mmCIF file of C-alpha atoms in Angstrom:
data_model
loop_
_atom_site.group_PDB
_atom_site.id
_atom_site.type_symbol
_atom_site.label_atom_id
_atom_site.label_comp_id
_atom_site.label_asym_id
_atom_site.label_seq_id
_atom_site.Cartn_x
_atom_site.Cartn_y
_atom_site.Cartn_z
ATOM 1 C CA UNK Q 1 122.069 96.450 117.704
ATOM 2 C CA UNK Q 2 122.757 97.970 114.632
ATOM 3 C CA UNK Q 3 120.214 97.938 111.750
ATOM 4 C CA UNK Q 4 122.982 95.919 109.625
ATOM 5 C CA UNK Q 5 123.024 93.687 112.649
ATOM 6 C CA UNK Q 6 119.500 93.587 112.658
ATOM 7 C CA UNK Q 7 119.148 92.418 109.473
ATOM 8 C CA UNK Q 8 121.843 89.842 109.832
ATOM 9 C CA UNK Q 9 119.262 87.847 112.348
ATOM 10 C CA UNK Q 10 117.650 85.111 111.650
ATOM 11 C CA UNK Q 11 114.117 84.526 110.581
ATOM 12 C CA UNK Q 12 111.024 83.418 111.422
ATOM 13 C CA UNK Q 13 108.357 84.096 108.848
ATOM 14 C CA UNK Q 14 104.344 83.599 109.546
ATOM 15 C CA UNK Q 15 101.834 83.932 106.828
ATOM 16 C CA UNK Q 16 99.155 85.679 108.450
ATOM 17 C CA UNK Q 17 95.337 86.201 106.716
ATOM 18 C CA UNK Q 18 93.137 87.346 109.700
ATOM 19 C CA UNK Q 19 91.876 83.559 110.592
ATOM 20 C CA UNK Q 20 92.060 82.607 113.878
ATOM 21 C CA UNK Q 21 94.823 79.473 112.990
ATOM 22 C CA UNK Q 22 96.856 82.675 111.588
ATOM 23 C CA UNK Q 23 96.391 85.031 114.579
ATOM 24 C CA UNK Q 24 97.698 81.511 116.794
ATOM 25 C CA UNK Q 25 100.456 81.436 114.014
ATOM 26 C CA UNK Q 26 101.754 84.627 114.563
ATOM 27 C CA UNK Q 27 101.585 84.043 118.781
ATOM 28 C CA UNK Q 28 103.545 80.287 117.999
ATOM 29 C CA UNK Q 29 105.700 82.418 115.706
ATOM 30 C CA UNK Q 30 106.758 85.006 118.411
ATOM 31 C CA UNK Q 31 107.623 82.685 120.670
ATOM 32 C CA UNK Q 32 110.172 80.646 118.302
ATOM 33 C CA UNK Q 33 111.796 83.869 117.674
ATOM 34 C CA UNK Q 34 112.205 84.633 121.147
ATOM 35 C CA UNK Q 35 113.742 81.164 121.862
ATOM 36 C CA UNK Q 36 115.807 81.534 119.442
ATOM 37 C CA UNK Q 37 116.773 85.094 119.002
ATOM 38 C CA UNK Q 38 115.180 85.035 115.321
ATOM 39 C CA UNK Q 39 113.478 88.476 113.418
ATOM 40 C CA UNK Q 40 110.102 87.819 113.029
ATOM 41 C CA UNK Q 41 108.057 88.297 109.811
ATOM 42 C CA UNK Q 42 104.454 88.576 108.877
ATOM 43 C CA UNK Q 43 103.445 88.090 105.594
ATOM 44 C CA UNK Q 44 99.720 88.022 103.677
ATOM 45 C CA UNK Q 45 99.446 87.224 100.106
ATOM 46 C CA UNK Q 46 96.940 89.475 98.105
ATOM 47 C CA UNK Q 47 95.860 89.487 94.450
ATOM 48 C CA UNK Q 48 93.460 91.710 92.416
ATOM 49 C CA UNK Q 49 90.056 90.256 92.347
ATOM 50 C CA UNK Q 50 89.573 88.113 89.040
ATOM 51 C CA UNK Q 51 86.292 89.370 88.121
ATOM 52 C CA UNK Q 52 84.536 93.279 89.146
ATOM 53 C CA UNK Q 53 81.282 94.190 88.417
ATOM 54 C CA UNK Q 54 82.682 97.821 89.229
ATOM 55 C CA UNK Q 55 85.546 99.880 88.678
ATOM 56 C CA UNK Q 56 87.774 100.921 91.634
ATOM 57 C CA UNK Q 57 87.670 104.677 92.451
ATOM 58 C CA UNK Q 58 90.327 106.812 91.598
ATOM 59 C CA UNK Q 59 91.609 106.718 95.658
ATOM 60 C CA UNK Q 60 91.665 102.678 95.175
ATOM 61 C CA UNK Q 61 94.554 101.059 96.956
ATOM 62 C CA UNK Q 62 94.697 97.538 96.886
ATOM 63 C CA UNK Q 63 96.951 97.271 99.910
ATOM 64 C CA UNK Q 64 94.951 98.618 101.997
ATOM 65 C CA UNK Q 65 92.855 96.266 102.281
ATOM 66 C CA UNK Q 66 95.958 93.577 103.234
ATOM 67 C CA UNK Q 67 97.704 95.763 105.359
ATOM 68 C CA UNK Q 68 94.688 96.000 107.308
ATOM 69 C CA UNK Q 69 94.230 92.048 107.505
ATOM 70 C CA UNK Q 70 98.412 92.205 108.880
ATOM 71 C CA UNK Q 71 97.253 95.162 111.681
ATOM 72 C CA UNK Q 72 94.097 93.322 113.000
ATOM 73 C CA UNK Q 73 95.533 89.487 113.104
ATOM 74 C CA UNK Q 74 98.467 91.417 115.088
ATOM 75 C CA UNK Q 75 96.454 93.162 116.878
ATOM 76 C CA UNK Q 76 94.355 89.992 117.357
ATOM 77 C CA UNK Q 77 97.521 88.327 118.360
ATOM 78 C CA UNK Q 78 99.108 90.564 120.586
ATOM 79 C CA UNK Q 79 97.219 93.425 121.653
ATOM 80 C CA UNK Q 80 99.663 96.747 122.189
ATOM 81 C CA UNK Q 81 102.525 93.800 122.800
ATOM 82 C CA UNK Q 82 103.789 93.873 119.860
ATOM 83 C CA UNK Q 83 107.278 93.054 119.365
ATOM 84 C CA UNK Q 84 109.243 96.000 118.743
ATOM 85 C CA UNK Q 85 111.530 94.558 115.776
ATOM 86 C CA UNK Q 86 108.427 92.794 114.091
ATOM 87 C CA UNK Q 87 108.191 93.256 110.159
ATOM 88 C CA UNK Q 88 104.724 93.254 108.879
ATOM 89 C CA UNK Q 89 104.958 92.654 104.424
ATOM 90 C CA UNK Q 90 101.952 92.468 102.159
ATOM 91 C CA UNK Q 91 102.753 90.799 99.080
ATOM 92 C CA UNK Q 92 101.615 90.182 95.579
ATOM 93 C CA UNK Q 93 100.644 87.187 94.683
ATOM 94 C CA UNK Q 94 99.154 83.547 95.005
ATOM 95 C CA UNK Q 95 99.320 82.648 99.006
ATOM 96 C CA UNK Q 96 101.232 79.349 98.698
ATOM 97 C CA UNK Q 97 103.813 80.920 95.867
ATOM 98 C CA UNK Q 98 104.263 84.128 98.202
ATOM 99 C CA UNK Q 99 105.065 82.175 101.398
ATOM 100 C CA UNK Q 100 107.610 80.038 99.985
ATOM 101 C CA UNK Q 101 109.620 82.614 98.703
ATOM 102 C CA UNK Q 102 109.688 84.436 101.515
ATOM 103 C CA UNK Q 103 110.828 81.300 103.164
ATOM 104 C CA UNK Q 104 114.030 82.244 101.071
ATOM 105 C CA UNK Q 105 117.076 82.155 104.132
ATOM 106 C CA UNK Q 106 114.428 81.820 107.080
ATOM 107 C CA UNK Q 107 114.693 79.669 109.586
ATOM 108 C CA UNK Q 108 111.516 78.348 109.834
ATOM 109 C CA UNK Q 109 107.999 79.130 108.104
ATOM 110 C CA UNK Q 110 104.685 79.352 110.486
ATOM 111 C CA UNK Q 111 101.083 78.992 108.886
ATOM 112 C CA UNK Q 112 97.990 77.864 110.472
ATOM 113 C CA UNK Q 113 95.872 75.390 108.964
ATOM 114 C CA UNK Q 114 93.318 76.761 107.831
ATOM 115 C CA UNK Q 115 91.769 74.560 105.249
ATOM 116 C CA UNK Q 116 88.293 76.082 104.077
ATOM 117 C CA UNK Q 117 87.519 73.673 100.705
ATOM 118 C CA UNK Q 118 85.007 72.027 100.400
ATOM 119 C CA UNK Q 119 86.260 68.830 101.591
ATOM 120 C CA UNK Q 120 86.216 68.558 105.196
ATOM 121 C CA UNK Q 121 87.867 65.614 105.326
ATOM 122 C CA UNK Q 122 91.211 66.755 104.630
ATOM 123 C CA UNK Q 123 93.939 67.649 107.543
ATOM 124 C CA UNK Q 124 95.478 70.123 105.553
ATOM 125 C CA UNK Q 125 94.467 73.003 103.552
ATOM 126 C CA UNK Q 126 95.572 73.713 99.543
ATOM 127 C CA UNK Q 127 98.086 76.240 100.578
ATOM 128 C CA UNK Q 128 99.178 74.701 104.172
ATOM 129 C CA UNK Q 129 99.797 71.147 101.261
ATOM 130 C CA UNK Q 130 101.779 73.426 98.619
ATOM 131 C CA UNK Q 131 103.892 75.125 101.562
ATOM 132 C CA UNK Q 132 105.271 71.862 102.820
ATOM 133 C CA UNK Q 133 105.886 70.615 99.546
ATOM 134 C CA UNK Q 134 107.566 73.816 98.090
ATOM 135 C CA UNK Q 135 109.289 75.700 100.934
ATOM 136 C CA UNK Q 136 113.078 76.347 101.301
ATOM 137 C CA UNK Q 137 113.172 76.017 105.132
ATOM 138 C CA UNK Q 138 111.394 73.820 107.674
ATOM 139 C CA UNK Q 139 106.945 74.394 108.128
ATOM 140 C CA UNK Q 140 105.722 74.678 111.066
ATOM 141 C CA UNK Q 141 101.503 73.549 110.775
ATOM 142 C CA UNK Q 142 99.633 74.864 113.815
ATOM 143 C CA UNK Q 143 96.184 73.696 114.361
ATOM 144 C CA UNK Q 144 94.213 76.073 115.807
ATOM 145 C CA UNK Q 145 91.077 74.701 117.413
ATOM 146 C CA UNK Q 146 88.176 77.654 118.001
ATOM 147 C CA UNK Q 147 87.474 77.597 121.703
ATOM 148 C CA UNK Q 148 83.745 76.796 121.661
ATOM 149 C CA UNK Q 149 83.149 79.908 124.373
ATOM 150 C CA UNK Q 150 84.666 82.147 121.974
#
């Protein structure tokens, strides 16, 4: 396949932050792209922190710090079976805001719920709640229980 072809694939795009419901995202999201012979995405949202007490060194790179959070949930995820044509992206931005617009053309959009506020109560998280509201292809909610051995 051609890298034009490549491109041409569907896809299947899984917002990934280094939580457990992400790294089962990411493993959900795999196999929906092997069903269905889709590209498969992995995006984390990042911002700059809203308030320092320091100054970044000169060396600072603030992707480092989310490209890191993309190589250990797909680590996490897959160990050294990683899927060859896998794009990893890091992102700008507010999570829910980033997600749906990468949405944009794909096939389907894969989060886990995640939902650490403060109200337990809730089923879904802020940003799981703004992605089904705002995204421009189907959401796929996986609810990742911790195994208790784990």
């Amino acid at each position: 396949m051609t890298a034009g072809q490549d491109q041409a694939r569907k896809l299947i795009v899984v917002g990934v932050d280094g939580s457990p419901q992400s790294v089962e995202a990411l493993r959900l999201g795999r196999r929906l792209a092997e069903l269905t012979g889709c590209r498969l995405k992995a995006v984390t949202a990042w911002q700059f922190p809203v308030l320092r007490s320091d100054y970044p060194a000169i060396d600072w790179n603030p992707l480092e710090g989310p490209e890191q959070v993309i190589s250990e949930t797909v680590h996490a995820a897959f160990g050294d079976d990683v899927p060859p044509d896998m794009e990893r992206v890091a992102v700008r931005g507010q999570a829910a805001h980033v997600l749906a617009e990468e949405s944009r053309g794909a096939e389907m959009l894969v989060v886990g719920k995640r939902g650490r506020g403060g109200f337990k109560g809730l089923r879904l998280g802020s940003v799981s709640t703004a992605i089904a509201a705002h995204a421009h292809c189907p959401v796929l909610l996986t609810h990742h229980e911790p195994d208790p051995a784990d």
